[in-house]
Amino acid sequence: MTFLSSPDSFLPDGATGLIREHAAAAEQGRDLHPAVLELIYREGWFRLLVPQRWGGRALPLPQLVRLEEGLAFADGAVGWTVTLCSGAGWFAGFFPGGGPSDEDGFDQLFADERLCIAGSGSPSGEARVVEGGYHVSGRWSYASGVGHATAYTANCVVWKDGAPLPGPDGQPVVRPFLFLPGEVRVHDDWKAMGLVATGSHGFSVEGLVVPAERMFVIEAAAATDANVLYRYPFLTLAEVTLAANLSGMGLHFLDCCAEIFALRAKSGRVSPGAAAEMERLLAAARSDMGAMRGEFYRALDRSWAALEKGTDAPGLYGIAGSISHELVAKVREWVGRLYPYAGLGAARVDTAINRVWRDLNTAGQHPLLVF
């Protein structure tokens, strides 16, 4: 797959305009706009990584990442919600099903055309081994898209015989669990300055007995689907998809700057010298971020090609993950350098550039992008 210069090349015609048209209203409503949510369902964007045996799209990773970058370019909250919820949909590749029987109910769950899985990677729950399953209690924060969720996933420390179960490395075993609607309580606690429309509220379960089959393992050897997509390392998958979101938001920010810089220069509010300096910096940002974006996609494409060929070179995953962090750092750098030149108007919360700036800086607080 070739490197694409346009960040929204994988979006349907008119999608960017539709998403941006409703972005301000979505932020005011603190949730995705109904028209955008219908677009997401129609395009199957929450099911981008669900196995095809359940009607999911199971997109090759290079195509997925480009699509998610395009969505984040259209609007940060939409890109982030789709990325996090479709990422949780990837877990479906580690559950049994798609056969003649549906004893565990997974076929019905994952085949839902409006499937949306929200979750948290924080190990802030406890799962105590009981006969036939686990007794689970916990509370998890920042579950993007939880208001649309038809299922939930969360990490728990596994307890047995009154103590945390030690793993081979001596550390407590942490495992993800799948919860269903009616089993969780959603807490209206998302108060962040940005990504407001993601509705990233927390949720909890209390004293819930979960059958053993709803505990799963995220390892290539545990995949139940033959698609190589489910053998790609989860850490690197998370790194490249989150980095693509920061890239998309960063490119949107540059476009906002271009519009504002042109207006400031035309109005005469800045001197010709200052206007020229702003244009020079903007051109440098586009060149520098564009070069890093090219490296990012080349690293991603190489790692995916190796997996498809069966060579599965671990070093290529590490390179893709490392360049993901470099791309994020480059975006942060240029957004920070350019923002002051946008003037006091960019501090107004009702402007597009301010929303993009807030979304980007909120997304950048994700632990995986910090550490």
mmCIF file of C-alpha atoms in Angstrom:
data_model
loop_
_atom_site.group_PDB
_atom_site.id
_atom_site.type_symbol
_atom_site.label_atom_id
_atom_site.label_comp_id
_atom_site.label_asym_id
_atom_site.label_seq_id
_atom_site.Cartn_x
_atom_site.Cartn_y
_atom_site.Cartn_z
ATOM 1 C CA MET A 1 0.000 0.000 0.000
ATOM 2 C CA THR A 2 1.425 3.344 -0.989
ATOM 3 C CA PHE A 3 1.851 6.272 1.361
ATOM 4 C CA LEU A 4 -1.081 8.631 1.067
ATOM 5 C CA SER A 5 -0.642 12.405 1.197
ATOM 6 C CA SER A 6 -4.320 13.120 1.887
ATOM 7 C CA PRO A 7 -5.308 12.192 5.440
ATOM 8 C CA ASP A 8 -8.939 11.432 4.625
ATOM 9 C CA SER A 9 -8.445 9.433 1.435
ATOM 10 C CA PHE A 10 -10.058 6.354 2.961
ATOM 11 C CA LEU A 11 -13.226 8.152 4.040
ATOM 12 C CA PRO A 12 -16.350 8.090 1.848
ATOM 13 C CA ASP A 13 -17.090 11.202 -0.184
ATOM 14 C CA GLY A 14 -18.685 13.857 1.978
ATOM 15 C CA ALA A 15 -17.844 12.171 5.285
ATOM 16 C CA THR A 16 -15.359 14.802 6.434
ATOM 17 C CA GLY A 17 -17.831 17.592 5.747
ATOM 18 C CA LEU A 18 -20.657 15.771 7.545
ATOM 19 C CA ILE A 19 -18.524 15.033 10.587
ATOM 20 C CA ARG A 20 -17.217 18.597 10.854
ATOM 21 C CA GLU A 21 -20.668 20.052 10.318
ATOM 22 C CA HIS A 22 -21.821 18.400 13.546
ATOM 23 C CA ALA A 23 -18.601 18.631 15.595
ATOM 24 C CA ALA A 24 -19.556 21.710 17.614
ATOM 25 C CA ALA A 25 -23.032 20.364 18.393
ATOM 26 C CA ALA A 26 -21.521 17.019 19.405
ATOM 27 C CA GLU A 27 -19.247 18.779 21.877
ATOM 28 C CA GLN A 28 -22.160 20.733 23.320
ATOM 29 C CA GLY A 29 -24.128 17.507 23.676
ATOM 30 C CA ARG A 30 -21.097 15.697 25.134
ATOM 31 C CA ASP A 31 -21.648 12.759 22.785
ATOM 32 C CA LEU A 32 -21.360 11.810 19.132
ATOM 33 C CA HIS A 33 -23.980 13.513 16.998
ATOM 34 C CA PRO A 34 -26.800 11.148 15.899
ATOM 35 C CA ALA A 35 -26.091 11.825 12.213
ATOM 36 C CA VAL A 36 -22.431 10.910 12.686
ATOM 37 C CA LEU A 37 -23.304 7.865 14.759
ATOM 38 C CA GLU A 38 -25.547 6.633 11.944
ATOM 39 C CA LEU A 39 -22.649 7.133 9.510
ATOM 40 C CA ILE A 40 -20.438 5.050 11.802
ATOM 41 C CA TYR A 41 -22.997 2.237 11.891
ATOM 42 C CA ARG A 42 -23.584 2.401 8.138
ATOM 43 C CA GLU A 43 -19.865 2.171 7.382
ATOM 44 C CA GLY A 44 -19.252 -0.475 10.047
ATOM 45 C CA TRP A 45 -16.511 1.615 11.675
ATOM 46 C CA PHE A 46 -17.030 0.162 15.162
ATOM 47 C CA ARG A 47 -16.567 -3.285 13.547
ATOM 48 C CA LEU A 48 -13.370 -2.543 11.612
ATOM 49 C CA LEU A 49 -11.403 -5.257 13.440
ATOM 50 C CA VAL A 50 -14.169 -7.776 14.130
ATOM 51 C CA PRO A 51 -13.565 -11.147 12.377
ATOM 52 C CA GLN A 52 -15.285 -11.651 9.051
ATOM 53 C CA ARG A 53 -16.967 -14.780 10.363
ATOM 54 C CA TRP A 54 -19.217 -12.410 12.323
ATOM 55 C CA GLY A 55 -19.689 -9.973 9.471
ATOM 56 C CA GLY A 56 -16.904 -7.676 10.656
ATOM 57 C CA ARG A 57 -14.563 -5.900 8.268
ATOM 58 C CA ALA A 58 -11.282 -7.271 9.701
ATOM 59 C CA LEU A 59 -9.339 -4.579 7.856
ATOM 60 C CA PRO A 60 -5.632 -5.076 7.168
ATOM 61 C CA LEU A 61 -3.776 -2.897 9.647
ATOM 62 C CA PRO A 62 -2.241 -0.442 7.125
ATOM 63 C CA GLN A 63 -5.701 0.310 5.752
ATOM 64 C CA LEU A 64 -7.204 0.578 9.232
ATOM 65 C CA VAL A 65 -4.597 3.059 10.457
ATOM 66 C CA ARG A 66 -5.022 5.302 7.411
ATOM 67 C CA LEU A 67 -8.782 5.284 7.881
ATOM 68 C CA GLU A 68 -8.489 6.159 11.561
ATOM 69 C CA GLU A 69 -6.083 8.985 10.787
ATOM 70 C CA GLY A 70 -8.633 10.322 8.309
ATOM 71 C CA LEU A 71 -11.405 10.173 10.899
ATOM 72 C CA ALA A 72 -9.250 12.022 13.440
ATOM 73 C CA PHE A 73 -8.471 14.592 10.729
ATOM 74 C CA ALA A 74 -12.211 15.081 10.246
ATOM 75 C CA ASP A 75 -12.794 15.363 13.991
ATOM 76 C CA GLY A 76 -10.713 14.216 16.937
ATOM 77 C CA ALA A 77 -13.620 12.919 19.006
ATOM 78 C CA VAL A 78 -14.943 10.779 16.150
ATOM 79 C CA GLY A 79 -11.524 9.384 15.295
ATOM 80 C CA TRP A 80 -10.747 8.627 18.932
ATOM 81 C CA THR A 81 -14.068 6.912 19.657
ATOM 82 C CA VAL A 82 -13.916 4.762 16.529
ATOM 83 C CA THR A 83 -10.289 3.855 17.233
ATOM 84 C CA LEU A 84 -10.871 2.815 20.839
ATOM 85 C CA CYS A 85 -14.126 0.956 20.188
ATOM 86 C CA SER A 86 -12.925 -0.794 17.032
ATOM 87 C CA GLY A 87 -9.725 -1.667 18.886
ATOM 88 C CA ALA A 88 -11.823 -3.428 21.515
ATOM 89 C CA GLY A 89 -13.630 -5.176 18.663
ATOM 90 C CA TRP A 90 -10.277 -6.770 17.776
ATOM 91 C CA PHE A 91 -10.692 -8.866 20.931
ATOM 92 C CA ALA A 92 -13.471 -10.774 19.180
ATOM 93 C CA GLY A 93 -10.692 -12.614 17.341
ATOM 94 C CA PHE A 94 -9.835 -14.331 20.618
ATOM 95 C CA PHE A 95 -13.292 -15.758 21.338
ATOM 96 C CA PRO A 96 -14.765 -19.002 20.003
ATOM 97 C CA GLY A 97 -17.799 -18.931 17.758
ATOM 98 C CA GLY A 98 -18.970 -18.607 14.219
ATOM 99 C CA GLY A 99 -19.856 -22.280 14.076
ATOM 100 C CA PRO A 100 -23.086 -24.296 14.054
ATOM 101 C CA SER A 101 -23.857 -23.589 17.714
ATOM 102 C CA ASP A 102 -23.805 -20.498 19.879
ATOM 103 C CA GLU A 103 -23.627 -21.964 23.353
ATOM 104 C CA ASP A 104 -21.784 -18.979 24.812
ATOM 105 C CA GLY A 105 -23.779 -16.293 23.010
ATOM 106 C CA PHE A 106 -20.721 -14.866 21.267
ATOM 107 C CA ASP A 107 -22.213 -15.209 17.783
ATOM 108 C CA GLN A 108 -25.218 -13.120 18.739
ATOM 109 C CA LEU A 109 -23.008 -10.536 20.458
ATOM 110 C CA PHE A 110 -20.307 -10.062 17.825
ATOM 111 C CA ALA A 111 -22.619 -10.331 14.800
ATOM 112 C CA ASP A 112 -24.691 -7.355 15.978
ATOM 113 C CA GLU A 113 -24.493 -4.694 13.237
ATOM 114 C CA ARG A 114 -24.393 -2.043 15.967
ATOM 115 C CA LEU A 115 -21.735 -3.777 17.998
ATOM 116 C CA CYS A 116 -19.725 -1.282 20.007
ATOM 117 C CA ILE A 117 -17.283 -2.479 22.647
ATOM 118 C CA ALA A 118 -16.037 0.046 25.192
ATOM 119 C CA GLY A 119 -13.415 -0.752 27.743
ATOM 120 C CA SER A 120 -10.368 0.018 29.801
ATOM 121 C CA GLY A 121 -6.872 -1.412 29.984
ATOM 122 C CA SER A 122 -6.351 -0.320 33.566
ATOM 123 C CA PRO A 123 -6.090 -3.351 35.925
ATOM 124 C CA SER A 124 -8.389 -1.737 38.466
ATOM 125 C CA GLY A 125 -10.642 -4.719 39.046
ATOM 126 C CA GLU A 126 -10.382 -7.965 40.979
ATOM 127 C CA ALA A 127 -11.526 -11.329 39.616
ATOM 128 C CA ARG A 128 -11.649 -14.032 42.288
ATOM 129 C CA VAL A 129 -11.743 -17.617 41.089
ATOM 130 C CA VAL A 130 -15.002 -19.385 41.975
ATOM 131 C CA GLU A 131 -16.591 -22.580 40.717
ATOM 132 C CA GLY A 132 -17.264 -22.210 36.980
ATOM 133 C CA GLY A 133 -15.929 -18.690 36.669
ATOM 134 C CA TYR A 134 -14.942 -15.529 38.500
ATOM 135 C CA HIS A 135 -16.413 -13.168 41.071
ATOM 136 C CA VAL A 136 -15.597 -9.709 39.719
ATOM 137 C CA SER A 137 -15.674 -6.236 41.246
ATOM 138 C CA GLY A 138 -13.990 -3.069 40.034
ATOM 139 C CA ARG A 139 -14.260 0.394 38.615
ATOM 140 C CA TRP A 140 -12.599 1.564 35.413
ATOM 141 C CA SER A 141 -12.162 5.083 34.032
ATOM 142 C CA TYR A 142 -12.110 6.575 30.549
ATOM 143 C CA ALA A 143 -14.118 4.089 28.485
ATOM 144 C CA SER A 144 -14.559 5.996 25.213
ATOM 145 C CA GLY A 145 -17.893 5.375 23.514
ATOM 146 C CA VAL A 146 -19.390 3.765 26.597
ATOM 147 C CA GLY A 147 -22.749 5.413 25.897
ATOM 148 C CA HIS A 148 -23.104 3.348 22.708
ATOM 149 C CA ALA A 149 -21.621 0.135 24.092
ATOM 150 C CA THR A 150 -23.240 -3.235 23.517
ATOM 151 C CA ALA A 151 -20.418 -4.902 25.487
ATOM 152 C CA TYR A 152 -17.567 -3.884 27.763
ATOM 153 C CA THR A 153 -14.062 -5.165 28.434
ATOM 154 C CA ALA A 154 -11.841 -4.475 31.422
ATOM 155 C CA ASN A 155 -8.666 -5.781 33.007
ATOM 156 C CA CYS A 156 -8.703 -7.456 36.396
ATOM 157 C CA VAL A 157 -6.096 -8.861 38.750
ATOM 158 C CA VAL A 158 -6.903 -12.557 39.177
ATOM 159 C CA TRP A 159 -7.194 -13.811 42.770
ATOM 160 C CA LYS A 160 -7.164 -17.398 43.937
ATOM 161 C CA ASP A 161 -7.254 -18.802 47.469
ATOM 162 C CA GLY A 162 -7.375 -15.329 48.980
ATOM 163 C CA ALA A 163 -4.362 -13.845 47.199
ATOM 164 C CA PRO A 164 -3.396 -12.492 43.775
ATOM 165 C CA LEU A 165 -2.477 -15.358 41.459
ATOM 166 C CA PRO A 166 1.229 -15.099 40.535
ATOM 167 C CA GLY A 167 2.305 -15.469 36.929
ATOM 168 C CA PRO A 168 5.495 -17.062 35.583
ATOM 169 C CA ASP A 169 7.367 -13.814 36.277
ATOM 170 C CA GLY A 170 6.124 -13.677 39.858
ATOM 171 C CA GLN A 171 3.867 -10.710 39.153
ATOM 172 C CA PRO A 172 0.079 -10.911 39.682
ATOM 173 C CA VAL A 173 -1.807 -12.276 36.671
ATOM 174 C CA VAL A 174 -3.915 -9.655 34.898
ATOM 175 C CA ARG A 175 -6.595 -10.792 32.480
ATOM 176 C CA PRO A 176 -9.283 -8.985 30.424
ATOM 177 C CA PHE A 177 -12.932 -9.865 30.935
ATOM 178 C CA LEU A 178 -16.028 -9.318 28.830
ATOM 179 C CA PHE A 179 -19.164 -7.814 30.392
ATOM 180 C CA LEU A 180 -22.639 -7.431 28.960
ATOM 181 C CA PRO A 181 -25.242 -4.654 29.187
ATOM 182 C CA GLY A 182 -27.099 -4.812 32.472
ATOM 183 C CA GLU A 183 -23.992 -6.064 34.264
ATOM 184 C CA VAL A 184 -22.221 -2.712 34.498
ATOM 185 C CA ARG A 185 -22.982 0.689 35.935
ATOM 186 C CA VAL A 186 -21.867 3.690 33.857
ATOM 187 C CA HIS A 187 -20.700 6.778 35.756
ATOM 188 C CA ASP A 188 -21.173 10.251 34.269
ATOM 189 C CA ASP A 189 -17.642 11.374 35.113
ATOM 190 C CA TRP A 190 -15.982 12.466 31.851
ATOM 191 C CA LYS A 191 -15.026 16.103 32.559
ATOM 192 C CA ALA A 192 -11.966 16.562 30.322
ATOM 193 C CA MET A 193 -11.269 19.791 28.426
ATOM 194 C CA GLY A 194 -11.078 17.952 25.093
ATOM 195 C CA LEU A 195 -12.497 14.919 23.318
ATOM 196 C CA VAL A 196 -15.701 15.954 25.037
ATOM 197 C CA ALA A 197 -17.932 14.187 22.519
ATOM 198 C CA THR A 198 -16.234 10.822 23.078
ATOM 199 C CA GLY A 199 -18.332 10.347 26.222
ATOM 200 C CA SER A 200 -15.390 8.599 27.870
ATOM 201 C CA HIS A 201 -17.161 7.913 31.129
ATOM 202 C CA GLY A 202 -16.125 5.262 33.614
ATOM 203 C CA PHE A 203 -18.007 2.115 34.528
ATOM 204 C CA SER A 204 -18.053 -0.404 37.351
ATOM 205 C CA VAL A 205 -19.239 -3.875 38.289
ATOM 206 C CA GLU A 206 -19.898 -5.060 41.799
ATOM 207 C CA GLY A 207 -19.987 -8.682 42.899
ATOM 208 C CA LEU A 208 -20.614 -9.972 39.383
ATOM 209 C CA VAL A 209 -20.185 -13.690 38.735
ATOM 210 C CA VAL A 210 -18.703 -14.043 35.249
ATOM 211 C CA PRO A 211 -18.521 -17.420 33.472
ATOM 212 C CA ALA A 212 -14.996 -18.616 32.772
ATOM 213 C CA GLU A 213 -15.388 -18.329 29.001
ATOM 214 C CA ARG A 214 -15.688 -14.546 29.306
ATOM 215 C CA MET A 215 -12.096 -14.269 30.470
ATOM 216 C CA PHE A 216 -9.775 -14.123 27.460
ATOM 217 C CA VAL A 217 -6.081 -13.960 26.651
ATOM 218 C CA ILE A 218 -4.551 -11.517 24.160
ATOM 219 C CA GLU A 219 -1.705 -13.518 22.668
ATOM 220 C CA ALA A 220 -1.122 -14.700 19.126
ATOM 221 C CA ALA A 221 -1.278 -18.317 20.258
ATOM 222 C CA ALA A 222 -4.710 -17.709 21.812
ATOM 223 C CA ALA A 223 -6.312 -16.274 18.648
ATOM 224 C CA THR A 224 -9.338 -18.250 17.483
ATOM 225 C CA ASP A 225 -9.430 -16.616 14.057
ATOM 226 C CA ALA A 226 -6.959 -17.574 11.331
ATOM 227 C CA ASN A 227 -6.609 -14.024 9.975
ATOM 228 C CA VAL A 228 -3.058 -12.741 10.527
ATOM 229 C CA LEU A 229 -4.625 -9.556 11.910
ATOM 230 C CA TYR A 230 -4.979 -11.310 15.273
ATOM 231 C CA ARG A 231 -1.294 -12.226 15.376
ATOM 232 C CA TYR A 232 -0.127 -8.623 15.209
ATOM 233 C CA PRO A 233 1.166 -7.598 18.683
ATOM 234 C CA PHE A 234 -1.488 -5.738 20.626
ATOM 235 C CA LEU A 235 0.942 -3.179 22.069
ATOM 236 C CA THR A 236 2.154 -2.126 18.627
ATOM 237 C CA LEU A 237 -1.388 -2.135 17.270
ATOM 238 C CA ALA A 238 -2.378 0.272 20.037
ATOM 239 C CA GLU A 239 0.668 2.471 19.460
ATOM 240 C CA VAL A 240 0.170 2.877 15.720
ATOM 241 C CA THR A 241 -3.585 3.503 15.949
ATOM 242 C CA LEU A 242 -3.254 6.099 18.711
ATOM 243 C CA ALA A 243 -0.375 7.816 16.914
ATOM 244 C CA ALA A 244 -2.476 8.009 13.755
ATOM 245 C CA ASN A 245 -5.112 9.883 15.751
ATOM 246 C CA LEU A 246 -2.592 12.475 16.920
ATOM 247 C CA SER A 247 -1.347 12.764 13.344
ATOM 248 C CA GLY A 248 -4.848 13.334 11.976
ATOM 249 C CA MET A 249 -5.631 15.952 14.604
ATOM 250 C CA GLY A 250 -2.270 17.600 13.981
ATOM 251 C CA LEU A 251 -2.937 17.863 10.243
ATOM 252 C CA HIS A 252 -6.348 19.376 10.961
ATOM 253 C CA PHE A 253 -4.643 21.868 13.272
ATOM 254 C CA LEU A 254 -2.261 22.902 10.478
ATOM 255 C CA ASP A 255 -5.219 23.547 8.177
ATOM 256 C CA CYS A 256 -6.853 25.674 10.869
ATOM 257 C CA CYS A 257 -3.604 27.637 11.236
ATOM 258 C CA ALA A 258 -3.394 28.189 7.477
ATOM 259 C CA GLU A 259 -6.859 29.711 7.434
ATOM 260 C CA ILE A 260 -6.229 31.914 10.466
ATOM 261 C CA PHE A 261 -2.768 33.038 9.333
ATOM 262 C CA ALA A 262 -4.197 34.092 5.960
ATOM 263 C CA LEU A 263 -6.985 36.065 7.615
ATOM 264 C CA ARG A 264 -4.597 37.773 10.028
ATOM 265 C CA ALA A 265 -2.268 38.749 7.205
ATOM 266 C CA LYS A 266 -5.150 40.038 5.041
ATOM 267 C CA SER A 267 -6.621 42.083 7.883
ATOM 268 C CA GLY A 268 -3.361 43.893 8.538
ATOM 269 C CA ARG A 269 -3.399 42.942 12.222
ATOM 270 C CA VAL A 270 0.119 41.586 11.824
ATOM 271 C CA SER A 271 3.046 43.135 10.000
ATOM 272 C CA PRO A 272 4.187 41.802 6.618
ATOM 273 C CA GLY A 273 7.288 40.436 8.322
ATOM 274 C CA ALA A 274 5.248 38.623 10.942
ATOM 275 C CA ALA A 275 2.926 37.235 8.283
ATOM 276 C CA ALA A 276 5.898 35.931 6.331
ATOM 277 C CA GLU A 277 7.311 34.304 9.472
ATOM 278 C CA MET A 278 4.010 32.574 10.174
ATOM 279 C CA GLU A 279 3.888 31.203 6.641
ATOM 280 C CA ARG A 280 7.493 30.034 6.913
ATOM 281 C CA LEU A 281 6.768 28.180 10.143
ATOM 282 C CA LEU A 282 3.612 26.619 8.717
ATOM 283 C CA ALA A 283 5.474 25.383 5.652
ATOM 284 C CA ALA A 284 8.228 23.964 7.863
ATOM 285 C CA ALA A 285 5.629 22.186 10.007
ATOM 286 C CA ARG A 286 3.970 20.610 6.973
ATOM 287 C CA SER A 287 7.320 19.434 5.639
ATOM 288 C CA ASP A 288 8.615 18.100 8.958
ATOM 289 C CA MET A 289 5.398 16.369 9.987
ATOM 290 C CA GLY A 290 4.939 15.038 6.462
ATOM 291 C CA ALA A 291 8.383 13.447 6.473
ATOM 292 C CA MET A 292 7.765 11.798 9.837
ATOM 293 C CA ARG A 293 4.343 10.634 8.708
ATOM 294 C CA GLY A 294 5.994 9.004 5.705
ATOM 295 C CA GLU A 295 8.446 7.157 7.969
ATOM 296 C CA PHE A 296 5.558 6.080 10.155
ATOM 297 C CA TYR A 297 3.605 4.506 7.311
ATOM 298 C CA ARG A 298 6.659 2.858 5.801
ATOM 299 C CA ALA A 299 7.454 1.240 9.165
ATOM 300 C CA LEU A 300 3.850 0.136 9.622
ATOM 301 C CA ASP A 301 3.634 -1.292 6.106
ATOM 302 C CA ARG A 302 6.917 -3.208 6.519
ATOM 303 C CA SER A 303 5.794 -4.774 9.791
ATOM 304 C CA TRP A 304 2.480 -5.829 8.264
ATOM 305 C CA ALA A 305 4.110 -7.208 5.113
ATOM 306 C CA ALA A 306 6.463 -9.314 7.228
ATOM 307 C CA LEU A 307 3.517 -10.725 9.172
ATOM 308 C CA GLU A 308 1.616 -11.560 5.989
ATOM 309 C CA LYS A 309 4.674 -13.319 4.533
ATOM 310 C CA GLY A 310 5.084 -15.357 7.705
ATOM 311 C CA THR A 311 8.492 -13.909 8.589
ATOM 312 C CA ASP A 312 6.957 -12.116 11.582
ATOM 313 C CA ALA A 313 10.158 -10.213 12.443
ATOM 314 C CA PRO A 314 9.764 -8.849 16.020
ATOM 315 C CA GLY A 315 12.220 -6.035 15.353
ATOM 316 C CA LEU A 316 9.874 -4.516 12.782
ATOM 317 C CA TYR A 317 7.116 -4.225 15.376
ATOM 318 C CA GLY A 318 9.499 -2.414 17.687
ATOM 319 C CA ILE A 319 10.448 0.005 14.910
ATOM 320 C CA ALA A 320 6.800 0.725 14.111
ATOM 321 C CA GLY A 321 6.079 1.366 17.782
ATOM 322 C CA SER A 322 9.122 3.585 18.218
ATOM 323 C CA ILE A 323 8.326 5.701 15.158
ATOM 324 C CA SER A 324 4.752 6.030 16.416
ATOM 325 C CA HIS A 325 6.107 7.824 19.472
ATOM 326 C CA GLU A 326 8.386 9.956 17.308
ATOM 327 C CA LEU A 327 5.429 10.989 15.177
ATOM 328 C CA VAL A 328 3.447 11.970 18.262
ATOM 329 C CA ALA A 329 6.405 13.999 19.562
ATOM 330 C CA LYS A 330 6.707 15.778 16.224
ATOM 331 C CA VAL A 331 3.007 16.660 16.215
ATOM 332 C CA ARG A 332 3.206 17.965 19.789
ATOM 333 C CA GLU A 333 6.249 20.064 18.914
ATOM 334 C CA TRP A 334 4.706 21.817 15.928
ATOM 335 C CA VAL A 335 1.287 22.336 17.481
ATOM 336 C CA GLY A 336 2.999 23.964 20.462
ATOM 337 C CA ARG A 337 5.123 26.196 18.234
ATOM 338 C CA LEU A 338 2.302 27.316 15.970
ATOM 339 C CA TYR A 339 -0.537 27.821 18.458
ATOM 340 C CA PRO A 340 0.656 31.228 19.801
ATOM 341 C CA TYR A 341 0.690 32.652 16.258
ATOM 342 C CA ALA A 342 -3.040 31.962 15.896
ATOM 343 C CA GLY A 343 -3.804 34.879 18.188
ATOM 344 C CA LEU A 344 -6.161 35.312 21.108
ATOM 345 C CA GLY A 345 -9.094 34.152 19.000
ATOM 346 C CA ALA A 346 -7.661 30.635 19.100
ATOM 347 C CA ALA A 347 -8.309 30.629 22.853
ATOM 348 C CA ARG A 348 -12.066 30.854 22.279
ATOM 349 C CA VAL A 349 -13.648 27.497 23.058
ATOM 350 C CA ASP A 350 -16.218 27.960 20.301
ATOM 351 C CA THR A 351 -13.625 27.946 17.494
ATOM 352 C CA ALA A 352 -12.558 24.939 15.454
ATOM 353 C CA ILE A 353 -8.852 25.478 16.140
ATOM 354 C CA ASN A 354 -9.453 25.567 19.879
ATOM 355 C CA ARG A 355 -11.477 22.356 19.764
ATOM 356 C CA VAL A 356 -8.751 20.635 17.729
ATOM 357 C CA TRP A 357 -6.081 21.924 20.135
ATOM 358 C CA ARG A 358 -8.043 20.678 23.167
ATOM 359 C CA ASP A 359 -8.795 17.315 21.565
ATOM 360 C CA LEU A 360 -5.175 16.788 20.592
ATOM 361 C CA ASN A 361 -3.787 17.683 23.994
ATOM 362 C CA THR A 362 -6.364 15.519 25.747
ATOM 363 C CA ALA A 363 -5.637 12.523 23.508
ATOM 364 C CA GLY A 364 -1.913 13.078 24.116
ATOM 365 C CA GLN A 365 -2.452 12.347 27.823
ATOM 366 C CA HIS A 366 -3.108 8.673 27.077
ATOM 367 C CA PRO A 367 -0.515 6.735 29.127
ATOM 368 C CA LEU A 368 0.668 4.808 26.093
ATOM 369 C CA LEU A 369 1.611 8.084 24.397
ATOM 370 C CA VAL A 370 3.346 9.458 27.479
ATOM 371 C CA PHE A 371 5.425 6.517 28.675
#
